[in-house]
């Protein structure tokens, strides 16, 4: 029998219908009913299913330090001589200030940084003289399961000086392991000055521990054998040289058979220079294009470039060919004679910067004394005009102690083709007090030894350097292989002296207008950033 329950309003319902389940309305899509708890530290309501440790995110950042165990201070070592940084244990690397290489070195220096994830790292500016480097680092790490923290902190590095082993060896005598002995048996240093500029331009001397100047050349000392071999390869790529190698046993360990050697590389340059008069062996002249044996050397590169001024025919004598049948110069630039062009007429074809012409010249010392003139052919038809001065070799009445020239005089084919005068280059008259050049060249730091050069040797060296600078000014092709720099400091000082002297600069410019020296464009000059200085404007 079913029981009935009477409701409050007097209606009665069966008991089965009262116990029947009641349908619930579903929740909207996207709404979750998660458990909510309070943070155990600050009491803020948080989601209890995702929060770990019953802490809110702000309390986690305040109570947990993910950078714990990471150094906040460290020391960096730098060699003040070569400015390289020490990477422990014994590696020295080159790194510019605030560079990526230096930043990587700073990060590798810190202990405990490998346990976290690096997000960002950057330098903070410090005073250069403070010897402090500051780095700002941003890291990430998982504090609890599902909770990742990100933190930024600063690390300060102290820069300490420490001499590297290579610099320590350079300041100690007799520590070299290889030496390159560069020699050329000529009476002047013009070729060495040009080779010095090539070495500086390509930084081929960066590994040398010492450069010593000797009688006929230079000695380059190295701490390792492969560095000397690399320098010898550079010399072979820019000049015609012959190399000999020798080694000397210094010490030997009889137990391990370990030996220590010193290596010497003897490098000999060909004794033929630019603008030299060359008498070739007749057999050699026929084998390199049947050129006339009496030629001019107009360039020395990887081979000797010769020119016949009578026909503009050129020939190249490579290094192996030269050392199979070596020859010397018949006359060098110290024996050049000054001539005056009386008349010139172009007659032949143009070959590069050369133009064949017939010229009538007279010695400058004969003007007003006699009327003797010489008729010759020359390759300088593009730059010579009547009245110009030119330098050349006076062959008539000159005795040469040379077997190749004697063979030419005895030959039936070439004896009649020997000219009276062979012109070499145009002569630009300069004042005794040369004007200030707006350009300059760099020089290598060389060890001249304990004794200073004699006065006559010093004058000869200055004369050779001035002759080299004039070659750079006058020859465009020669100048293209040399790095020229702006003489900013010197020009500024000369300008200030001129202002104090009350207009002497204007007079110097007026006096120098008559000089016909070829100018050098400012576009060809480089800025020497090593000498730039920041000056405060007042």
Short mmCIF file of N, CA and C in Angstrom, two decimals, residues 386-530:
data_model
loop_
_atom_site.label_atom_id
_atom_site.label_comp_id
_atom_site.label_asym_id
_atom_site.label_seq_id
_atom_site.Cartn_x
_atom_site.Cartn_y
_atom_site.Cartn_z
N UNK A 386 108.62 68.87 -74.69
CA UNK A 386 109.85 69.66 -74.83
C UNK A 386 110.04 70.60 -73.64
N UNK A 387 111.23 70.59 -73.11
CA UNK A 387 111.55 71.39 -71.94
C UNK A 387 111.49 70.63 -70.63
N UNK A 388 110.91 69.44 -70.63
CA UNK A 388 110.85 68.65 -69.41
C UNK A 388 112.21 68.05 -69.08
N UNK A 389 112.39 67.72 -67.83
CA UNK A 389 113.60 67.05 -67.38
C UNK A 389 113.30 65.57 -67.17
N UNK A 390 114.25 64.73 -67.51
CA UNK A 390 114.07 63.29 -67.46
C UNK A 390 115.35 62.65 -66.97
N UNK A 391 115.21 61.54 -66.26
CA UNK A 391 116.36 60.78 -65.76
C UNK A 391 116.59 59.57 -66.65
N UNK A 392 117.85 59.28 -66.93
CA UNK A 392 118.17 58.16 -67.80
C UNK A 392 119.60 57.70 -67.57
N UNK A 393 119.95 56.63 -68.25
CA UNK A 393 121.30 56.06 -68.18
C UNK A 393 122.09 56.52 -69.41
N UNK A 394 123.28 57.07 -69.15
CA UNK A 394 124.16 57.53 -70.22
C UNK A 394 125.15 56.40 -70.54
N UNK A 395 124.90 55.69 -71.65
CA UNK A 395 125.69 54.52 -71.99
C UNK A 395 126.96 54.86 -72.77
N UNK A 396 126.95 55.98 -73.47
CA UNK A 396 128.12 56.35 -74.28
C UNK A 396 129.28 56.75 -73.38
N UNK A 397 130.40 56.10 -73.56
CA UNK A 397 131.60 56.42 -72.79
C UNK A 397 131.60 55.85 -71.39
N UNK A 398 130.63 54.99 -71.06
CA UNK A 398 130.57 54.38 -69.73
C UNK A 398 131.12 52.96 -69.79
N UNK A 399 131.99 52.63 -68.86
CA UNK A 399 132.56 51.29 -68.80
C UNK A 399 131.78 50.46 -67.79
N UNK A 400 131.27 49.33 -68.23
CA UNK A 400 130.53 48.42 -67.37
C UNK A 400 131.33 47.13 -67.22
N UNK A 401 131.56 46.76 -66.00
CA UNK A 401 132.25 45.51 -65.71
C UNK A 401 131.20 44.41 -65.58
N UNK A 402 130.68 44.02 -66.74
CA UNK A 402 129.59 43.06 -66.76
C UNK A 402 129.80 42.11 -67.93
N UNK A 403 129.83 40.79 -67.71
CA UNK A 403 130.08 39.86 -68.83
C UNK A 403 128.94 39.83 -69.84
N UNK A 404 127.70 40.04 -69.40
CA UNK A 404 126.59 40.04 -70.35
C UNK A 404 126.66 41.24 -71.29
N UNK A 405 127.06 42.42 -70.77
CA UNK A 405 127.17 43.60 -71.62
C UNK A 405 128.35 43.47 -72.58
N UNK A 406 129.43 42.86 -72.11
CA UNK A 406 130.56 42.63 -73.01
C UNK A 406 130.19 41.68 -74.14
N UNK A 407 129.33 40.70 -73.84
CA UNK A 407 128.87 39.79 -74.90
C UNK A 407 128.02 40.53 -75.91
N UNK A 408 127.23 41.53 -75.47
CA UNK A 408 126.43 42.33 -76.42
C UNK A 408 127.34 43.16 -77.33
N UNK A 409 128.40 43.74 -76.76
CA UNK A 409 129.30 44.56 -77.57
C UNK A 409 130.05 43.72 -78.60
N UNK A 410 130.32 42.47 -78.25
CA UNK A 410 131.04 41.60 -79.19
C UNK A 410 130.11 40.92 -80.18
N UNK A 411 128.79 41.01 -79.98
CA UNK A 411 127.84 40.34 -80.86
C UNK A 411 127.63 41.16 -82.14
N UNK A 412 127.54 40.46 -83.26
CA UNK A 412 127.28 41.15 -84.52
C UNK A 412 125.83 41.59 -84.65
N UNK A 413 124.92 40.94 -83.93
CA UNK A 413 123.49 41.24 -84.05
C UNK A 413 123.06 42.37 -83.14
N UNK A 414 123.65 42.49 -81.95
CA UNK A 414 123.16 43.44 -80.96
C UNK A 414 124.11 44.60 -80.71
N UNK A 415 125.31 44.58 -81.26
CA UNK A 415 126.26 45.67 -80.97
C UNK A 415 125.77 47.00 -81.56
N UNK A 416 125.16 46.95 -82.73
CA UNK A 416 124.69 48.19 -83.35
C UNK A 416 123.40 48.72 -82.75
N UNK A 417 122.71 47.93 -81.93
CA UNK A 417 121.43 48.36 -81.36
C UNK A 417 121.57 48.96 -79.97
N UNK A 418 122.79 49.07 -79.45
CA UNK A 418 122.99 49.66 -78.12
C UNK A 418 122.82 51.17 -78.24
N UNK A 419 121.86 51.78 -77.55
CA UNK A 419 121.62 53.23 -77.69
C UNK A 419 122.64 54.04 -76.90
N UNK A 420 122.71 55.34 -77.23
CA UNK A 420 123.57 56.24 -76.47
C UNK A 420 122.99 56.57 -75.11
N UNK A 421 121.67 56.74 -75.07
CA UNK A 421 120.96 57.13 -73.84
C UNK A 421 119.72 56.26 -73.73
N UNK A 422 119.41 55.82 -72.52
CA UNK A 422 118.16 55.10 -72.27
C UNK A 422 117.42 55.82 -71.16
N UNK A 423 116.29 56.44 -71.52
CA UNK A 423 115.50 57.23 -70.57
C UNK A 423 114.67 56.30 -69.69
N UNK A 424 114.53 56.68 -68.42
CA UNK A 424 113.87 55.82 -67.44
C UNK A 424 112.57 56.44 -66.93
N UNK A 425 112.62 57.65 -66.40
CA UNK A 425 111.43 58.27 -65.83
C UNK A 425 111.58 59.79 -65.85
N UNK A 426 110.42 60.43 -65.76
CA UNK A 426 110.40 61.88 -65.75
C UNK A 426 110.88 62.40 -64.41
N UNK A 427 111.60 63.53 -64.47
CA UNK A 427 112.14 64.13 -63.26
C UNK A 427 111.29 65.35 -62.87
N UNK A 428 110.81 65.32 -61.63
CA UNK A 428 110.01 66.43 -61.11
C UNK A 428 110.88 67.23 -60.15
N UNK A 429 111.10 68.49 -60.49
CA UNK A 429 111.97 69.33 -59.67
C UNK A 429 111.23 69.76 -58.42
N UNK A 430 111.85 69.56 -57.28
CA UNK A 430 111.28 69.92 -56.00
C UNK A 430 112.16 70.96 -55.31
N UNK A 431 111.54 71.64 -54.37
CA UNK A 431 112.30 72.61 -53.59
C UNK A 431 113.26 71.88 -52.64
N UNK A 432 114.29 72.57 -52.22
CA UNK A 432 115.20 71.97 -51.24
C UNK A 432 114.45 71.64 -49.95
N UNK A 433 113.58 72.56 -49.55
CA UNK A 433 112.72 72.30 -48.40
C UNK A 433 111.40 71.77 -48.94
N UNK A 434 111.25 70.46 -48.92
CA UNK A 434 110.08 69.83 -49.53
C UNK A 434 108.82 70.25 -48.78
N UNK A 435 107.76 70.40 -49.52
CA UNK A 435 106.49 70.79 -48.91
C UNK A 435 105.92 69.63 -48.09
N UNK A 436 105.05 69.97 -47.17
CA UNK A 436 104.47 68.98 -46.29
C UNK A 436 103.51 68.08 -47.07
N UNK A 437 103.71 66.78 -46.96
CA UNK A 437 102.82 65.84 -47.64
C UNK A 437 101.56 65.65 -46.81
N UNK A 438 100.43 65.51 -47.52
CA UNK A 438 99.15 65.27 -46.86
C UNK A 438 98.92 63.80 -46.59
N UNK A 439 99.90 62.97 -46.82
CA UNK A 439 99.76 61.53 -46.62
C UNK A 439 101.06 61.01 -45.99
N UNK A 440 100.97 59.79 -45.52
CA UNK A 440 102.13 59.15 -44.91
C UNK A 440 101.96 57.64 -45.02
N UNK A 441 103.03 56.92 -44.71
CA UNK A 441 103.02 55.46 -44.70
C UNK A 441 103.44 55.00 -43.32
N UNK A 442 103.03 53.80 -42.96
CA UNK A 442 103.39 53.22 -41.67
C UNK A 442 104.75 52.54 -41.77
N UNK A 443 105.41 52.41 -40.62
CA UNK A 443 106.70 51.75 -40.55
C UNK A 443 106.63 50.65 -39.48
N UNK A 444 107.41 49.61 -39.69
CA UNK A 444 107.49 48.54 -38.71
C UNK A 444 108.46 48.91 -37.59
N UNK A 445 108.15 48.44 -36.40
CA UNK A 445 109.05 48.64 -35.26
C UNK A 445 110.18 47.62 -35.34
N UNK A 446 111.38 48.10 -35.59
CA UNK A 446 112.55 47.22 -35.76
C UNK A 446 113.56 47.49 -34.66
N UNK A 447 114.30 46.44 -34.33
CA UNK A 447 115.37 46.53 -33.34
C UNK A 447 116.67 46.79 -34.09
N UNK A 448 117.24 47.97 -33.88
CA UNK A 448 118.46 48.35 -34.60
C UNK A 448 119.73 47.86 -33.92
N UNK A 449 119.58 47.18 -32.78
CA UNK A 449 120.77 46.68 -32.08
C UNK A 449 121.22 47.65 -30.99
N UNK A 450 122.31 47.30 -30.36
CA UNK A 450 122.81 48.11 -29.26
C UNK A 450 123.47 49.40 -29.74
N UNK A 451 124.14 49.34 -30.90
CA UNK A 451 124.84 50.51 -31.41
C UNK A 451 123.96 51.24 -32.42
N UNK A 452 123.88 52.56 -32.30
CA UNK A 452 123.10 53.36 -33.24
C UNK A 452 123.84 53.43 -34.57
N UNK A 453 123.09 53.61 -35.69
CA UNK A 453 123.77 53.70 -36.99
C UNK A 453 124.62 54.96 -37.09
N UNK A 454 125.65 54.85 -37.91
CA UNK A 454 126.52 56.00 -38.10
C UNK A 454 125.79 57.11 -38.84
N UNK A 455 126.38 58.31 -38.81
CA UNK A 455 125.73 59.46 -39.40
C UNK A 455 125.54 59.29 -40.90
N UNK A 456 126.56 58.75 -41.59
CA UNK A 456 126.44 58.57 -43.04
C UNK A 456 125.42 57.48 -43.38
N UNK A 457 125.34 56.46 -42.52
CA UNK A 457 124.33 55.43 -42.75
C UNK A 457 122.92 55.97 -42.52
N UNK A 458 122.77 56.84 -41.52
CA UNK A 458 121.47 57.45 -41.28
C UNK A 458 121.05 58.34 -42.44
N UNK A 459 121.99 59.09 -42.99
CA UNK A 459 121.67 59.94 -44.14
C UNK A 459 121.30 59.09 -45.36
N UNK A 460 121.99 57.97 -45.54
CA UNK A 460 121.66 57.10 -46.67
C UNK A 460 120.27 56.50 -46.52
N UNK A 461 119.91 56.12 -45.29
CA UNK A 461 118.58 55.57 -45.06
C UNK A 461 117.49 56.61 -45.30
N UNK A 462 117.73 57.85 -44.88
CA UNK A 462 116.75 58.91 -45.14
C UNK A 462 116.65 59.21 -46.62
N UNK A 463 117.76 59.14 -47.34
CA UNK A 463 117.73 59.38 -48.79
C UNK A 463 116.97 58.27 -49.51
N UNK A 464 117.18 57.03 -49.10
CA UNK A 464 116.44 55.92 -49.71
C UNK A 464 114.94 56.02 -49.43
N UNK A 465 114.57 56.44 -48.21
CA UNK A 465 113.15 56.56 -47.88
C UNK A 465 112.50 57.70 -48.67
N UNK A 466 113.22 58.80 -48.85
CA UNK A 466 112.69 59.90 -49.66
C UNK A 466 112.53 59.48 -51.11
N UNK A 467 113.46 58.68 -51.63
CA UNK A 467 113.34 58.18 -53.00
C UNK A 467 112.15 57.24 -53.14
N UNK A 468 111.91 56.43 -52.10
CA UNK A 468 110.74 55.55 -52.14
C UNK A 468 109.44 56.34 -52.13
N UNK A 469 109.37 57.40 -51.31
CA UNK A 469 108.17 58.23 -51.28
C UNK A 469 107.93 58.91 -52.62
N UNK A 470 108.99 59.33 -53.29
CA UNK A 470 108.82 59.94 -54.61
C UNK A 470 108.33 58.93 -55.63
N UNK A 471 108.81 57.69 -55.54
CA UNK A 471 108.29 56.65 -56.44
C UNK A 471 106.80 56.42 -56.22
N UNK A 472 106.37 56.48 -54.96
CA UNK A 472 104.95 56.31 -54.66
C UNK A 472 104.14 57.45 -55.24
N UNK A 473 104.67 58.66 -55.19
CA UNK A 473 103.96 59.83 -55.73
C UNK A 473 103.86 59.78 -57.26
N UNK A 474 104.92 59.36 -57.91
CA UNK A 474 105.00 59.50 -59.36
C UNK A 474 104.40 58.32 -60.11
N UNK A 475 104.36 57.14 -59.51
CA UNK A 475 103.90 55.94 -60.20
C UNK A 475 102.55 55.51 -59.63
N UNK A 476 101.49 55.61 -60.45
CA UNK A 476 100.14 55.25 -59.99
C UNK A 476 100.02 53.76 -59.76
N UNK A 477 100.58 52.96 -60.66
CA UNK A 477 100.51 51.51 -60.50
C UNK A 477 101.29 51.05 -59.28
N UNK A 478 102.39 51.67 -59.01
CA UNK A 478 103.19 51.35 -57.83
C UNK A 478 102.45 51.74 -56.55
N UNK A 479 101.73 52.85 -56.61
CA UNK A 479 101.02 53.36 -55.44
C UNK A 479 99.79 52.52 -55.09
N UNK A 480 99.21 51.82 -56.07
CA UNK A 480 97.99 51.06 -55.82
C UNK A 480 98.22 49.87 -54.90
N UNK A 481 99.44 49.43 -54.74
CA UNK A 481 99.74 48.27 -53.88
C UNK A 481 100.18 48.67 -52.48
N UNK A 482 100.21 49.98 -52.19
CA UNK A 482 100.69 50.48 -50.90
C UNK A 482 99.52 51.13 -50.18
N UNK A 483 99.42 50.92 -48.88
CA UNK A 483 98.38 51.55 -48.05
C UNK A 483 98.88 52.91 -47.58
N UNK A 484 98.21 53.98 -48.03
CA UNK A 484 98.56 55.35 -47.66
C UNK A 484 97.54 55.87 -46.65
N UNK A 485 98.01 56.65 -45.68
CA UNK A 485 97.16 57.15 -44.62
C UNK A 485 97.20 58.68 -44.60
N UNK A 486 96.12 59.26 -44.10
CA UNK A 486 96.05 60.71 -43.99
C UNK A 486 96.93 61.19 -42.84
N UNK A 487 97.68 62.23 -43.11
CA UNK A 487 98.54 62.82 -42.07
C UNK A 487 97.76 63.91 -41.36
N UNK A 488 96.79 63.51 -40.53
CA UNK A 488 95.87 64.47 -39.91
C UNK A 488 96.57 65.30 -38.85
N UNK A 489 97.27 64.64 -37.95
CA UNK A 489 97.89 65.38 -36.86
C UNK A 489 98.97 66.33 -37.36
N UNK A 490 99.74 65.86 -38.34
CA UNK A 490 100.83 66.69 -38.86
C UNK A 490 100.28 67.89 -39.62
N UNK A 491 99.23 67.67 -40.41
CA UNK A 491 98.65 68.78 -41.16
C UNK A 491 98.05 69.82 -40.22
N UNK A 492 97.41 69.35 -39.12
CA UNK A 492 96.81 70.29 -38.17
C UNK A 492 97.90 71.11 -37.49
N UNK A 493 99.01 70.46 -37.12
CA UNK A 493 100.09 71.19 -36.46
C UNK A 493 100.72 72.21 -37.40
N UNK A 494 100.91 71.81 -38.67
CA UNK A 494 101.48 72.76 -39.64
C UNK A 494 100.55 73.94 -39.88
N UNK A 495 99.27 73.66 -39.85
CA UNK A 495 98.30 74.74 -40.07
C UNK A 495 98.35 75.74 -38.92
N UNK A 496 98.46 75.25 -37.68
CA UNK A 496 98.54 76.14 -36.53
C UNK A 496 99.82 76.96 -36.56
N UNK A 497 100.93 76.34 -36.97
CA UNK A 497 102.18 77.09 -37.08
C UNK A 497 102.06 78.18 -38.13
N UNK A 498 101.37 77.88 -39.23
CA UNK A 498 101.19 78.88 -40.28
C UNK A 498 100.34 80.05 -39.82
N UNK A 499 99.32 79.78 -39.00
CA UNK A 499 98.47 80.86 -38.50
C UNK A 499 99.27 81.74 -37.54
N UNK A 500 100.12 81.13 -36.70
CA UNK A 500 100.91 81.91 -35.78
C UNK A 500 101.98 82.72 -36.50
N UNK A 501 102.47 82.20 -37.62
CA UNK A 501 103.52 82.90 -38.36
C UNK A 501 102.98 84.05 -39.19
N UNK A 502 101.67 84.22 -39.23
CA UNK A 502 101.10 85.37 -39.93
C UNK A 502 101.09 85.23 -41.42
N UNK A 503 100.54 84.14 -41.90
CA UNK A 503 100.34 84.02 -43.34
C UNK A 503 101.43 83.30 -44.07
N UNK A 504 102.29 82.56 -43.38
CA UNK A 504 103.35 81.82 -44.07
C UNK A 504 102.78 80.66 -44.88
N UNK A 505 101.60 80.15 -44.50
CA UNK A 505 101.01 79.05 -45.24
C UNK A 505 100.66 79.48 -46.64
N UNK A 506 100.12 80.67 -46.79
CA UNK A 506 99.76 81.16 -48.12
C UNK A 506 101.00 81.30 -49.00
N UNK A 507 102.12 81.77 -48.40
CA UNK A 507 103.33 81.90 -49.19
C UNK A 507 103.85 80.55 -49.62
N UNK A 508 103.76 79.55 -48.73
CA UNK A 508 104.24 78.22 -49.09
C UNK A 508 103.41 77.65 -50.22
N UNK A 509 102.09 77.87 -50.18
CA UNK A 509 101.24 77.37 -51.24
C UNK A 509 101.55 78.05 -52.56
N UNK A 510 101.87 79.36 -52.52
CA UNK A 510 102.20 80.06 -53.76
C UNK A 510 103.53 79.56 -54.33
N UNK A 511 104.51 79.27 -53.44
CA UNK A 511 105.79 78.79 -53.93
C UNK A 511 105.68 77.40 -54.53
N UNK A 512 104.76 76.61 -53.98
CA UNK A 512 104.66 75.23 -54.43
C UNK A 512 103.77 75.07 -55.65
N UNK A 513 103.18 76.19 -56.13
CA UNK A 513 102.34 76.06 -57.31
C UNK A 513 103.15 75.70 -58.54
N UNK A 514 104.42 76.13 -58.58
CA UNK A 514 105.22 75.84 -59.74
C UNK A 514 105.69 74.40 -59.81
N UNK A 515 105.57 73.65 -58.73
CA UNK A 515 106.00 72.26 -58.74
C UNK A 515 105.01 71.42 -59.52
N UNK A 516 105.53 70.54 -60.36
CA UNK A 516 104.70 69.72 -61.25
C UNK A 516 104.60 68.29 -60.72
N UNK A 517 104.61 68.13 -59.42
CA UNK A 517 104.53 66.80 -58.84
C UNK A 517 103.10 66.28 -58.96
N UNK A 518 102.90 65.04 -59.41
CA UNK A 518 101.53 64.52 -59.54
C UNK A 518 100.85 64.46 -58.18
N UNK A 519 99.64 64.99 -58.05
CA UNK A 519 98.95 64.97 -56.75
C UNK A 519 98.34 63.59 -56.48
N UNK A 520 98.11 63.33 -55.21
CA UNK A 520 97.47 62.10 -54.77
C UNK A 520 96.07 62.45 -54.28
N UNK A 521 95.05 61.80 -54.84
CA UNK A 521 93.68 62.08 -54.46
C UNK A 521 93.43 61.67 -53.02
N UNK A 522 92.56 62.43 -52.35
CA UNK A 522 92.23 62.12 -50.96
C UNK A 522 91.43 60.83 -50.85
N UNK A 523 90.77 60.41 -51.96
CA UNK A 523 90.01 59.16 -51.94
C UNK A 523 90.93 57.95 -51.79
N UNK A 524 92.20 58.10 -52.15
CA UNK A 524 93.13 56.99 -52.05
C UNK A 524 93.70 56.81 -50.65
N UNK A 525 93.49 57.80 -49.78
CA UNK A 525 94.08 57.77 -48.44
C UNK A 525 93.13 57.10 -47.46
N UNK A 526 93.70 56.42 -46.49
CA UNK A 526 92.94 55.73 -45.45
C UNK A 526 93.04 56.50 -44.15
N UNK A 527 92.04 56.30 -43.29
CA UNK A 527 92.05 56.90 -41.96
C UNK A 527 92.72 55.94 -40.99
N UNK A 528 93.67 56.47 -40.24
CA UNK A 528 94.35 55.66 -39.23
C UNK A 528 93.59 55.80 -37.93
N UNK A 529 92.73 54.82 -37.62
CA UNK A 529 91.90 54.90 -36.43
C UNK A 529 92.71 54.74 -35.16
N UNK A 530 93.92 54.27 -35.27
CA UNK A 530 94.74 54.12 -34.08
C UNK A 530 95.21 55.44 -33.51
#
